[in-house]
Short mmCIF file of C-alpha atoms in Angstrom, two decimals:
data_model
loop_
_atom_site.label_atom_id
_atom_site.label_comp_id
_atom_site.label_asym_id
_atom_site.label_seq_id
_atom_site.Cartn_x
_atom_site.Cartn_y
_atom_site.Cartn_z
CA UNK X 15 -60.64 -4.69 -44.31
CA UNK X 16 -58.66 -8.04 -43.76
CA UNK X 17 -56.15 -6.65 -45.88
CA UNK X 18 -55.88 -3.62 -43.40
CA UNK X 19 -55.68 -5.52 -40.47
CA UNK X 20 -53.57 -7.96 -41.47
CA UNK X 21 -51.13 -5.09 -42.43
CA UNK X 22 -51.76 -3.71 -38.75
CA UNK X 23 -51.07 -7.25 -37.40
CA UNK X 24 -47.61 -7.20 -39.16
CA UNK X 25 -46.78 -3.38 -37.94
CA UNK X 26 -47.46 -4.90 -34.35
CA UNK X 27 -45.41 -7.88 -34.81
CA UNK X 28 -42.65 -5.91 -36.31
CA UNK X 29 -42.68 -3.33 -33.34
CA UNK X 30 -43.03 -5.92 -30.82
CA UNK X 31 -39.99 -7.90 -32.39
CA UNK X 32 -38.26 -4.59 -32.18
CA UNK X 33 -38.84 -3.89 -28.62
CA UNK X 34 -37.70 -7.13 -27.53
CA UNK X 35 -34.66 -6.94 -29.38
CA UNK X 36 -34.19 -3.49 -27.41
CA UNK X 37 -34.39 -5.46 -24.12
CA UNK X 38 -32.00 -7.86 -24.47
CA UNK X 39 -29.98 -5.34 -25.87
CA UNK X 40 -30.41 -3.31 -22.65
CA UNK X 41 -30.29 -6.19 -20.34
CA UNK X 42 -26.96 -7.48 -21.84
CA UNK X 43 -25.51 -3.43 -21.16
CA UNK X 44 -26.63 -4.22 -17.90
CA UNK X 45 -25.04 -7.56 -16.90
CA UNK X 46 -22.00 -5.54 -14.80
CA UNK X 47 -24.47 -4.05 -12.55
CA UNK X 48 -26.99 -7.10 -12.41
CA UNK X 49 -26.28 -10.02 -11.05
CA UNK X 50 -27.66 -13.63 -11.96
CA UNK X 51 -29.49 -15.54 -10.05
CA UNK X 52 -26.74 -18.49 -9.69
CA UNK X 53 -24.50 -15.85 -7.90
CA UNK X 54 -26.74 -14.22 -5.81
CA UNK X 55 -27.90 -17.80 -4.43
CA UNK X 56 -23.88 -18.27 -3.93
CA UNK X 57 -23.61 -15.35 -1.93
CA UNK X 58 -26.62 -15.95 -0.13
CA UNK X 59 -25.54 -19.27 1.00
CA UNK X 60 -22.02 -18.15 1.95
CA UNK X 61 -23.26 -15.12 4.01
CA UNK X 62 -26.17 -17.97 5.40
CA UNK X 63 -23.49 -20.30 6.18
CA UNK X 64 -21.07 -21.02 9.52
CA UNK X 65 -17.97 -19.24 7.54
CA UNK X 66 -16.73 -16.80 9.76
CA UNK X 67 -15.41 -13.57 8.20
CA UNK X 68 -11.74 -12.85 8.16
CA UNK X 69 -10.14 -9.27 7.82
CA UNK X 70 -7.71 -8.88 4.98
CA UNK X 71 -4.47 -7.95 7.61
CA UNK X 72 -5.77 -11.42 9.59
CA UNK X 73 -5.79 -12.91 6.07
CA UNK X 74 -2.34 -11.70 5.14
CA UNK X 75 -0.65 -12.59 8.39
CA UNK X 76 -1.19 -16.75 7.80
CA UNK X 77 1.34 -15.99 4.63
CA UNK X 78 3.21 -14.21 6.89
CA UNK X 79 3.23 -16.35 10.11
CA UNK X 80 4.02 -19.45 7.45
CA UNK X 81 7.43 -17.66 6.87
CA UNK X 82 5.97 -16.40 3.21
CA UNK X 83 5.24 -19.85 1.51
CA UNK X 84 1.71 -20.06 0.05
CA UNK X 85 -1.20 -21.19 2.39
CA UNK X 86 -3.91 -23.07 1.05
CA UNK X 87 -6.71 -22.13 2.84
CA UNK X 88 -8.74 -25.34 4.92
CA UNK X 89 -11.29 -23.52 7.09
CA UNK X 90 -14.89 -22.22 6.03
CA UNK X 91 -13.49 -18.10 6.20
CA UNK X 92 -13.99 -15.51 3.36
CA UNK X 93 -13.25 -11.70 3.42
CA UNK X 94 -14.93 -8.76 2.07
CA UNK X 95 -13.33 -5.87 0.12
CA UNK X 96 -14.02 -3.27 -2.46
CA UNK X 97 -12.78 -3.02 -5.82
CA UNK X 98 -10.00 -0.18 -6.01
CA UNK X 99 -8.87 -1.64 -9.84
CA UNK X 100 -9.90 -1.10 -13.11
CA UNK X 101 -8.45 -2.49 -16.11
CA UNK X 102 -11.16 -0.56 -18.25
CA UNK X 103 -7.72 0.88 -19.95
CA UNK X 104 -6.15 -1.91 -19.93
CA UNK X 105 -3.26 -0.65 -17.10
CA UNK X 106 -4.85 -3.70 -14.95
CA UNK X 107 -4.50 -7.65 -16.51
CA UNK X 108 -5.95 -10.43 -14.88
CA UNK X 109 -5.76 -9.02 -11.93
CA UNK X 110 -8.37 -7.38 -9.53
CA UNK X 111 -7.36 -5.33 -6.05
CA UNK X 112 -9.42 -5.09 -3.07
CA UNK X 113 -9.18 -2.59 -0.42
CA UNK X 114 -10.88 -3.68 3.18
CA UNK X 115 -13.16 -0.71 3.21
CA UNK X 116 -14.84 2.67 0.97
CA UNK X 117 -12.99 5.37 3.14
CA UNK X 118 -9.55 5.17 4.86
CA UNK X 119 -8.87 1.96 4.28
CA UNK X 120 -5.99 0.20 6.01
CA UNK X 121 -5.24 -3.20 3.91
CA UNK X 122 -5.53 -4.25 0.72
CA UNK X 123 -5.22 -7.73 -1.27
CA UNK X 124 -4.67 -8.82 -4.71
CA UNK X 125 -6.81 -11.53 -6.69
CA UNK X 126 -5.67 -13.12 -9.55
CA UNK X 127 -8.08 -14.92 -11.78
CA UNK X 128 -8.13 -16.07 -15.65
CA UNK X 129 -10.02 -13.38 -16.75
CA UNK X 130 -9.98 -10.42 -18.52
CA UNK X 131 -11.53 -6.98 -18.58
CA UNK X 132 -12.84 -7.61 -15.23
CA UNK X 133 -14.36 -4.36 -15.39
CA UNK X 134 -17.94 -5.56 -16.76
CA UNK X 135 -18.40 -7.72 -13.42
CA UNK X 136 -16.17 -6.85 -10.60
CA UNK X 137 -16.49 -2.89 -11.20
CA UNK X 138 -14.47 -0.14 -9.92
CA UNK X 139 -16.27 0.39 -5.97
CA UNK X 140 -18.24 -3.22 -5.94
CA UNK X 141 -18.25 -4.54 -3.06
CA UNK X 142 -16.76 -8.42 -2.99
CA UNK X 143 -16.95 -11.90 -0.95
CA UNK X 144 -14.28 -14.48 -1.36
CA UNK X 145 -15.34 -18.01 -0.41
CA UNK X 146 -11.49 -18.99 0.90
CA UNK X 147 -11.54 -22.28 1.37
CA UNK X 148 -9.43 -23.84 -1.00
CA UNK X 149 -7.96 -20.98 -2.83
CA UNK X 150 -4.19 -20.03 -1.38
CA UNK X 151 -2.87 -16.92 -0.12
CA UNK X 152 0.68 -16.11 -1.13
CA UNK X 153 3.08 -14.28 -3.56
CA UNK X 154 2.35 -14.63 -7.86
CA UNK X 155 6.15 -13.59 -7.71
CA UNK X 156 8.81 -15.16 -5.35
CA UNK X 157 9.88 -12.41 -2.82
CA UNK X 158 7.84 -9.54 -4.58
CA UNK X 159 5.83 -8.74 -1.26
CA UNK X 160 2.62 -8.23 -2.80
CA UNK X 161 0.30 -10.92 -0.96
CA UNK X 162 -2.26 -12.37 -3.46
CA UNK X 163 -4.87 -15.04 -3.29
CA UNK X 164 -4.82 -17.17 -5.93
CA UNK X 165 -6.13 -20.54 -6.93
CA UNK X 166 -3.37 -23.45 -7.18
CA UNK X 167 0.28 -23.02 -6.99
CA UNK X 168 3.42 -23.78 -8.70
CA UNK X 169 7.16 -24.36 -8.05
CA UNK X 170 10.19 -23.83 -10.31
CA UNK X 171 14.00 -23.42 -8.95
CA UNK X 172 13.06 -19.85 -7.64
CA UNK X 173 10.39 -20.89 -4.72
CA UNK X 174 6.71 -21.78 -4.97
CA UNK X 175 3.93 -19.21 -5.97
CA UNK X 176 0.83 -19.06 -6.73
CA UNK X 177 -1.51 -19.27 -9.78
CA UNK X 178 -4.34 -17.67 -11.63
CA UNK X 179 -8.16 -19.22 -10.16
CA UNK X 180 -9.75 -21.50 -12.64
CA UNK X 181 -12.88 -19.78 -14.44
CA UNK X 182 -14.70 -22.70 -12.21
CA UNK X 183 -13.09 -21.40 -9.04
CA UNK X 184 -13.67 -18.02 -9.80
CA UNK X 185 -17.32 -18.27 -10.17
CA UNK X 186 -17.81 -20.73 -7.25
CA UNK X 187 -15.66 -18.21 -4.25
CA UNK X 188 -16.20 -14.85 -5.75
CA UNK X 189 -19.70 -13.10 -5.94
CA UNK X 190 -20.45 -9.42 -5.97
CA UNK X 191 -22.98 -7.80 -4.17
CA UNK X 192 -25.83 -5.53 -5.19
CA UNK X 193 -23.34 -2.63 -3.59
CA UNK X 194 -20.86 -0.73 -5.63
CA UNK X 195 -19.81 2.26 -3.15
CA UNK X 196 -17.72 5.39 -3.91
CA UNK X 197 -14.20 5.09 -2.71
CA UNK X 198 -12.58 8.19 -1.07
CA UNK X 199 -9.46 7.98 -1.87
CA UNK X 200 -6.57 7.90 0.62
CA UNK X 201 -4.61 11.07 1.13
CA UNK X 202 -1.16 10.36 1.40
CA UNK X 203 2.46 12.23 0.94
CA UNK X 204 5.06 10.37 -1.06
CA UNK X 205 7.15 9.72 2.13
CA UNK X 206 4.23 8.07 3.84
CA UNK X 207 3.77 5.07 1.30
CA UNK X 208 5.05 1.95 2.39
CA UNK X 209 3.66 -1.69 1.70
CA UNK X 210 0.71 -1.53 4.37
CA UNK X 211 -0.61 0.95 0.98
CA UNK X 212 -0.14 -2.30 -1.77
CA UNK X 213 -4.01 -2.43 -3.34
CA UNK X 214 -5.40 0.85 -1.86
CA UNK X 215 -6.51 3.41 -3.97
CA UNK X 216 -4.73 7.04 -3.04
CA UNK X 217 -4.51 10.23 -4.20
CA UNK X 218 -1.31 12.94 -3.89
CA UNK X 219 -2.03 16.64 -4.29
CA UNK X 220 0.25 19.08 -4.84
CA UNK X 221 1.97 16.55 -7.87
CA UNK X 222 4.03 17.56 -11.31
CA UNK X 223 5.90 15.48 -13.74
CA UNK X 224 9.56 15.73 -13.35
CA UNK X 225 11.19 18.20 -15.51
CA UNK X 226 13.02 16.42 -17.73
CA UNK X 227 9.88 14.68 -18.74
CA UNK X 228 8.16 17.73 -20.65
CA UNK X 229 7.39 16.66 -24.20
CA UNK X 230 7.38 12.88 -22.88
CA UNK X 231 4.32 10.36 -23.00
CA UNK X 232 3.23 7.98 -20.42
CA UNK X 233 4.64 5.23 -21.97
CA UNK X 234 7.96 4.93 -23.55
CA UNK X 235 7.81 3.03 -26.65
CA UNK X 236 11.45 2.00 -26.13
CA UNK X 237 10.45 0.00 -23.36
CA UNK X 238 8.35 -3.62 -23.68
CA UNK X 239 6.14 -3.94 -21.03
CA UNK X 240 6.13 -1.43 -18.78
CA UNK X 241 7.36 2.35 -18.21
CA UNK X 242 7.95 4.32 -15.04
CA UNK X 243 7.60 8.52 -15.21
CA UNK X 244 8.90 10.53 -11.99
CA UNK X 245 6.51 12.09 -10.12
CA UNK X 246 7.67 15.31 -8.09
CA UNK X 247 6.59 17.40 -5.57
CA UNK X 248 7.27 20.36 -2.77
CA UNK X 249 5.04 20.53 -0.35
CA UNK X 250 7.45 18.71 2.62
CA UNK X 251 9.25 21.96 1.86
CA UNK X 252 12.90 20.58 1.32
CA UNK X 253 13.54 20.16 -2.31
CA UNK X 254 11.37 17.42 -4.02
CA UNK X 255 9.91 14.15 -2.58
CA UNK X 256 9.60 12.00 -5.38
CA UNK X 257 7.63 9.02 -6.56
CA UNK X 258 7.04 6.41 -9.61
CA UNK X 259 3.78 6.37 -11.69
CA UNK X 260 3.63 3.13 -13.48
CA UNK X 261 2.09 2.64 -17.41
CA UNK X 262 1.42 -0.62 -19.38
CA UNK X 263 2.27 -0.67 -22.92
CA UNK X 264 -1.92 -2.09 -23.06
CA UNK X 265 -2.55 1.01 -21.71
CA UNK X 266 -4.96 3.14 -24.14
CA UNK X 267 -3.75 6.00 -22.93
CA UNK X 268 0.44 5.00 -23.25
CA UNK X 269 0.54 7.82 -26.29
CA UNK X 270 -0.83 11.04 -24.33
CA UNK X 271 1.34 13.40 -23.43
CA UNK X 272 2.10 14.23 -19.93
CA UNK X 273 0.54 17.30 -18.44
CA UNK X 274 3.02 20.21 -17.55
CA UNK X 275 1.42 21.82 -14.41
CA UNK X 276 0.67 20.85 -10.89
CA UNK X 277 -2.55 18.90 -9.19
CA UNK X 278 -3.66 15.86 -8.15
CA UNK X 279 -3.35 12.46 -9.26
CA UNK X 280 -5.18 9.11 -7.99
CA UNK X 281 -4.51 5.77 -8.91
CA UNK X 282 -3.36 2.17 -7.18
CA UNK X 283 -0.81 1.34 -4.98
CA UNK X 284 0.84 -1.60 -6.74
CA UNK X 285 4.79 -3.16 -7.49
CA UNK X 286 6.77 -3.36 -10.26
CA UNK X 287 6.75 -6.67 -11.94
CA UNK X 288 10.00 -7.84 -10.67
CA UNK X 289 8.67 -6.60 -6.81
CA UNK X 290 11.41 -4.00 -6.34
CA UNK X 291 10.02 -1.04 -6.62
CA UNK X 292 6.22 0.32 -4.89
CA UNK X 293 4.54 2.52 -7.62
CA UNK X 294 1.27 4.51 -8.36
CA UNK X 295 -1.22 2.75 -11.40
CA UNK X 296 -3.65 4.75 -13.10
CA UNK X 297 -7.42 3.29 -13.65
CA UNK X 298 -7.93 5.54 -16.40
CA UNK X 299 -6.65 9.53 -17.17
CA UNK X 300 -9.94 11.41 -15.38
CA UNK X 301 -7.92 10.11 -12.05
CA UNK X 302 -5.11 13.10 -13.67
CA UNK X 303 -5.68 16.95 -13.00
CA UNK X 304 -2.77 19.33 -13.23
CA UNK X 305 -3.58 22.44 -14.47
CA UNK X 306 -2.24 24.37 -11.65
CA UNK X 307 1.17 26.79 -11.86
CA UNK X 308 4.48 23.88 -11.30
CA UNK X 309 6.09 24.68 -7.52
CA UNK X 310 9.15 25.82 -6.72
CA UNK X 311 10.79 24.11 -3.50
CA UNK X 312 13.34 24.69 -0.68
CA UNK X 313 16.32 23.92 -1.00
CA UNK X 314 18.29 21.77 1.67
CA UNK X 315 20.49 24.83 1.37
CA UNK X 316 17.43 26.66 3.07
CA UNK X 317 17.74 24.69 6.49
CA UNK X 318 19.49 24.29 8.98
CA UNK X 319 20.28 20.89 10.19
CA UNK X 320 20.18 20.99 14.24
CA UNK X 321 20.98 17.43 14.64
CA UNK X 322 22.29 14.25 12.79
CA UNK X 323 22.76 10.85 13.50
CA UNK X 324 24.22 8.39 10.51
CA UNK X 325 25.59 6.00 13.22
CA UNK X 326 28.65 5.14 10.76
CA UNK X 327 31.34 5.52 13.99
CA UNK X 328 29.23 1.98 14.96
CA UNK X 329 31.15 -1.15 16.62
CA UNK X 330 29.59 -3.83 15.10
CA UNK X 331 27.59 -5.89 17.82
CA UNK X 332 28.55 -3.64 20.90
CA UNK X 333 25.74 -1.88 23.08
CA UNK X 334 24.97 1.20 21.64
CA UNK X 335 27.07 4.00 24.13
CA UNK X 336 26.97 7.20 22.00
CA UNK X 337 27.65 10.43 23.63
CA UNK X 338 24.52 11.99 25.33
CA UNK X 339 22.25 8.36 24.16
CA UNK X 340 20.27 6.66 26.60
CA UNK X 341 20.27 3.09 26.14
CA UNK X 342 17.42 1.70 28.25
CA UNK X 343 16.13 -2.13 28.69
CA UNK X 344 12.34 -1.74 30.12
CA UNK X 345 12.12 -5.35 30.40
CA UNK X 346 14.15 -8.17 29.55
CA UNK X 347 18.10 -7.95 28.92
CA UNK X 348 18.44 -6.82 25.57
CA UNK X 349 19.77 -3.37 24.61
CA UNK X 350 19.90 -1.44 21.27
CA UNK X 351 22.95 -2.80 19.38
CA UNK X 352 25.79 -0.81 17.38
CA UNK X 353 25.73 -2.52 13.72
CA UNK X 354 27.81 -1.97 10.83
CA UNK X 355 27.45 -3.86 7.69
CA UNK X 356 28.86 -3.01 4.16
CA UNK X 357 30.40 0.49 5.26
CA UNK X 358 26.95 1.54 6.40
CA UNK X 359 26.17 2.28 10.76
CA UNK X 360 23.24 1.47 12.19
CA UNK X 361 21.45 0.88 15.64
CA UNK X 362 19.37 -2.32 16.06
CA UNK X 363 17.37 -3.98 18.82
CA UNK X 364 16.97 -7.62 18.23
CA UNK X 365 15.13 -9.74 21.00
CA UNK X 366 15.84 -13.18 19.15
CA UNK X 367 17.33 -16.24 21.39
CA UNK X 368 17.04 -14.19 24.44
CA UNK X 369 15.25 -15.92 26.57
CA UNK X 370 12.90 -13.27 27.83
CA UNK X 371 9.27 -13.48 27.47
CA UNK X 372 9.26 -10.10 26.98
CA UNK X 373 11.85 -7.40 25.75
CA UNK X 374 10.94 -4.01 25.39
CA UNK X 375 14.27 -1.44 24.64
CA UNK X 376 14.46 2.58 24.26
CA UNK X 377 16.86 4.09 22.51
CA UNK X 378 16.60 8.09 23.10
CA UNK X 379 18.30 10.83 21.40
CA UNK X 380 20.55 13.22 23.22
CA UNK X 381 18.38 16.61 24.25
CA UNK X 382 18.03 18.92 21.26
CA UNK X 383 17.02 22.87 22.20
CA UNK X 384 14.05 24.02 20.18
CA UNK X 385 12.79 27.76 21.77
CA UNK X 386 11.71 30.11 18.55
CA UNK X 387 9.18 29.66 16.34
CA UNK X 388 11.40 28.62 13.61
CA UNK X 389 9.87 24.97 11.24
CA UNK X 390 11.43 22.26 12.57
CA UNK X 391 11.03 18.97 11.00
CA UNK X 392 12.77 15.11 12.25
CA UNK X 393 13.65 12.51 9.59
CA UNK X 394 14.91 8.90 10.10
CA UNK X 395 14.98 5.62 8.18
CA UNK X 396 14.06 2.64 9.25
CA UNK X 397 13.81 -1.42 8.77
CA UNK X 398 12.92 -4.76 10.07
CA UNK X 399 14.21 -8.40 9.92
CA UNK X 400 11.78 -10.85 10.07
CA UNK X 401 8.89 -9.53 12.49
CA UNK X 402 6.11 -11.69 12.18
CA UNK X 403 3.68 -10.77 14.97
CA UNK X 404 1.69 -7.24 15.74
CA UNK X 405 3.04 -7.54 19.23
CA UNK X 406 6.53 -7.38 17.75
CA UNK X 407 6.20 -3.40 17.54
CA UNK X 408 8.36 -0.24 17.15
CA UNK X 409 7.06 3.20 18.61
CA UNK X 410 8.68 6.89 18.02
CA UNK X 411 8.16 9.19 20.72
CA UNK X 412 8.89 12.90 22.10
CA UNK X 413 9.69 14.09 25.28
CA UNK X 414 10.08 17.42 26.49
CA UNK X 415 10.47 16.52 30.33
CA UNK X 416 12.69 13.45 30.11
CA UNK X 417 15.79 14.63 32.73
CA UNK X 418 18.20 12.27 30.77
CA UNK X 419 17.82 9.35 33.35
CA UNK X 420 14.25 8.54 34.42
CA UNK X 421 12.62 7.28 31.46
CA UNK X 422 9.70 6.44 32.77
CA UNK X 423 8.84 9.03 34.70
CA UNK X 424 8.99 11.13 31.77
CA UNK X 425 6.10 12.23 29.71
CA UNK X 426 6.01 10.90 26.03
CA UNK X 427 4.31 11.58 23.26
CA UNK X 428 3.76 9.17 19.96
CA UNK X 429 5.07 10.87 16.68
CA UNK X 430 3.27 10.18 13.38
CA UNK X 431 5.52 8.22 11.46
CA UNK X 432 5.66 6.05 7.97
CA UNK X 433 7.75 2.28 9.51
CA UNK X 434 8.04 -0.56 8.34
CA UNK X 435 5.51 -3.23 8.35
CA UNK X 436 5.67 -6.82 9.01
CA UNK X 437 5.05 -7.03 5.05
CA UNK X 438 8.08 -4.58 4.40
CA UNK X 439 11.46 -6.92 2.57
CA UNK X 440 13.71 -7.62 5.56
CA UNK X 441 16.72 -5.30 5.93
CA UNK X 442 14.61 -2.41 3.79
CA UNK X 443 14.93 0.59 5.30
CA UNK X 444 12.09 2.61 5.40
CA UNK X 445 12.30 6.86 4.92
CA UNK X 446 9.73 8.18 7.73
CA UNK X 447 8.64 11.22 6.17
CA UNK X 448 9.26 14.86 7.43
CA UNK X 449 7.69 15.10 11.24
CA UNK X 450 6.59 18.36 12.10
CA UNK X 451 8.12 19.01 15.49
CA UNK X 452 7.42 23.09 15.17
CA UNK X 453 4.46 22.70 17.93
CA UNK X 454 7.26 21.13 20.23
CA UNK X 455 9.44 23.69 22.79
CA UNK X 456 11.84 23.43 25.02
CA UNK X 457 14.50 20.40 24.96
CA UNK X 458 13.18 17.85 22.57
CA UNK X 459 14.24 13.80 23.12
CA UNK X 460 13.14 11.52 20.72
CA UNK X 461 12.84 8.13 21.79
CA UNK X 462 12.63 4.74 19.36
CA UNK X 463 10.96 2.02 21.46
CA UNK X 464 10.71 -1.79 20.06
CA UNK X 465 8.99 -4.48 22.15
CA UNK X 466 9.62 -7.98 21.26
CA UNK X 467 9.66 -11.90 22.53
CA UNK X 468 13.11 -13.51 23.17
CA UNK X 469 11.47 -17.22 23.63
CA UNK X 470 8.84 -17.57 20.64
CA UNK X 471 9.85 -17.05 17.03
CA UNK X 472 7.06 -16.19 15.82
CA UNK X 473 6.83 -13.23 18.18
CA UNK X 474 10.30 -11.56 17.78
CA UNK X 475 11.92 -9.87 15.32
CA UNK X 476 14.38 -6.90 14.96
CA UNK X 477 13.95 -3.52 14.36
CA UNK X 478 16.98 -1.20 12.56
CA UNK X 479 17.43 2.77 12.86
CA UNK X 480 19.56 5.06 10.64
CA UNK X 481 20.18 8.71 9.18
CA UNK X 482 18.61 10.56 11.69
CA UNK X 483 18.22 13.86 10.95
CA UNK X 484 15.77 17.57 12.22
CA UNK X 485 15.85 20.35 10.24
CA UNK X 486 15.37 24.02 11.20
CA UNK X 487 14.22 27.06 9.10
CA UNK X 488 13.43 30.24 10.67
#
């Protein structure tokens, strides 16, 4: 009998060792989706405290307004963002990217910390609080234009950046929440990307691999670091609109082939390393589907171009007097401005050293005659130089009453446009997509109208225009 039970005694201890061992083994599978009790008393105390809560564009304006040298941040503020990165694949290192919230998001940020796969803690959706005080806001790479938070900063001959957080820093400012939310991505067109998209996670439909990259692999294992694939597609109907996808050589899945149909694809809107170039990163491959038939566009062949403006018969720094233009000043003194630089016309308003409190120019195309029920599509480029403020703003607009004088007693319309931002390079110009001017009849004007601030710096910068062009396809 003793014998028995002390058998059964061991078969209990046994089991019992066994199931603990299960629960630690389960609790440590858990730890991304848990968190400990140090940083859910950090959060509490933040979201307790008297910081106030800054919005990413509010945070990425004090880098901005600083004319882009890193800010180290001296007030009790933090932000709050969602995880849009994963480097689960390893396309993603030391880095994390935030977008400001689940569903059409309109600003994103990137974190840099001394960590890798961040995956296990600051999962693809969680939802985030930065503690900013302390930490600095600026570039990791001089003149790249992707704004990143960071925790110290360093300066060589090229300008002064910032730095990876400590492992103390990051675990003192950053804390998850119990939340991890699914993120819809963004739809967006090639054309429309600009840097207001850095850190957001997208998708394009209608997508295929260029066709001279059949047979090809995501990563190129001539390369080092990094390899870019052209993306393709047709659905702006005038031959192909075109965009980078970007693959680490870490990347587990550098060696798969790339598909040969047409679909969607979702991923990050990051830079290349060097800042030049805005590209699409993959989280991981399930973001991929293109198993539909490839699509044949239009060519430019196919349309008929109604009107064109390259502005390359500019005067450099005269008022802009082209035949059948309106050049308008609203307020203030300043005009629109013929430019030529390097071979290459432009038009530019530029309210700087004015002296007006408030400048606000049109610049109006001559009347165009749209009456059949042909597509019709308008297409410009754009830039800025050094616009630091929100108020410092440039508008596109329609008109199909303007009488070629009265612009202000005419009735105008905004037109959905990609411009640039105030986080745009200076001087980069800016394609606006294909506008869809088919719903429009009658004689069309299209207007470009900048407002700026002559007296305050900080409040005035100039806006560029170029290679205007509308299409027309019965």
């Amino acid at each position: 009998m003793f014998k028995t039970n002390r058998i059964f005694a061991i078969f209990i201890m046994i089991l019992m060792h066994i199931m603990t061992c299960s629960c630690v083994q389960d609790d440590d599978f858990k730890v991304p989706y848990d968190l400990g009790i140090e940083e859910n008393k950090g959060l509490e105390a933040l979201l307790a405290s008297d910081a106030i809560e800054v919005s990413m564009a509010e945070l990425k304006l004090k880098y901005a307004n600083n004319y882009r040298k890193p800010v180290l941040i001296e007030t009790d503020i933090y932000i709050k963002g969602y995880v849009s990165s994963s480097d689960k694949e390893g396309n993603f290192f030391k880095e994390i990217f935030l977008q400001n919230v689940p569903e059409n998001p309109t600003a994103g940020i990137k974190v840099i910390l001394n960590q890798v796969e961040t995956y296990n803690q600051y999962n693809f959706g969680r939802e985030i609080y930065i503690k900013l005080k302390g930490l600095y806001i600026g570039e990791e790479r001089v003149g790249n234009g992707v704004i990143t938070i960071g925790g110290e900063t360093a300066t060589d001959q090229y300008g002064t950046t910032v730095k990876r957080m400590t492992e103390n820093q990051r675990t003192r400012q950053l804390f998850r929440s119990q939340n991890t939310l699914e993120l819809q991505p963004l739809q967006l067109n090639f054309s429309e990307v600009n840097a207001n998209h850095l850190g957001l996670y997208v998708q394009f439909n209608h997508v295929e691999f260029a066709d001279n990259l059949e047979g090809k692999r995501y990563f190129d294992p001539v390369q080092d670091f990094d390899t870019l694939r052209e993306m393709q597609t047709c659905t702006n109907d005038i031959g192909y609109s075109k965009f980078p996808l970007e693959t680490s050589s870490f990347a587990t899945f550098k060696d798969i082939l790339l598909p040969l149909g047409n679909g969607t694809i979702k991923g990050v809107i990051v830079k290349t390393f060097d800042g030049s170039t805005i590209v699409l990163a993959l989280n991981d491959l399930s973001d991929v589907n293109m198993d539909d038939n490839r699509c044949i566009p239009l060519g430019i062949e196919d349309f008929d171009i109604i009107f064109k403006e390259d502005f390359d018969l500019a005067v450099d720094d005269t008022d802009l007097n082209f035949d059948g233009w309106t050049n308008f000043a609203q307020a203030g003194k300043v005009k629109w401005k013929e430019r030529s630089s390097d071979g290459n016309g432009y038009a530019e308003f530029n309210p700087v050293g004015s002296g007006n409190a408030s400048n606000i120019g049109w610049l109006i195309t001559p009347g165009i005659t749209r009456d059949s029920d042909s597509h019709t599509y308008l297409n410009f480029k754009a830039a800025q130089n050094e616009v630091r403020s929100a108020s410092n703003t440039l508008e596109v607009l329609i008109s199909t009453d303007f009488d070629g004088s009265n612009v202000l007693s005419a009735t105008w319309q905004p037109l959905d446009a990609s411009l640039p931002s105030q986080t745009t390079p200076s001087n980069e110009f800016v394609d606006s997509g294909l506008i869809d001017l088919s719903s429009y009849k009658g004689i069309l004007y299209i207007a470009f109208k900048v407002k700026g601030n002559g007296r305050t710096t900080s409040l005035s910068g100039a806006y560029l225009i170029d290679d205007i062009y509308i299409f027309e396809k019965e």
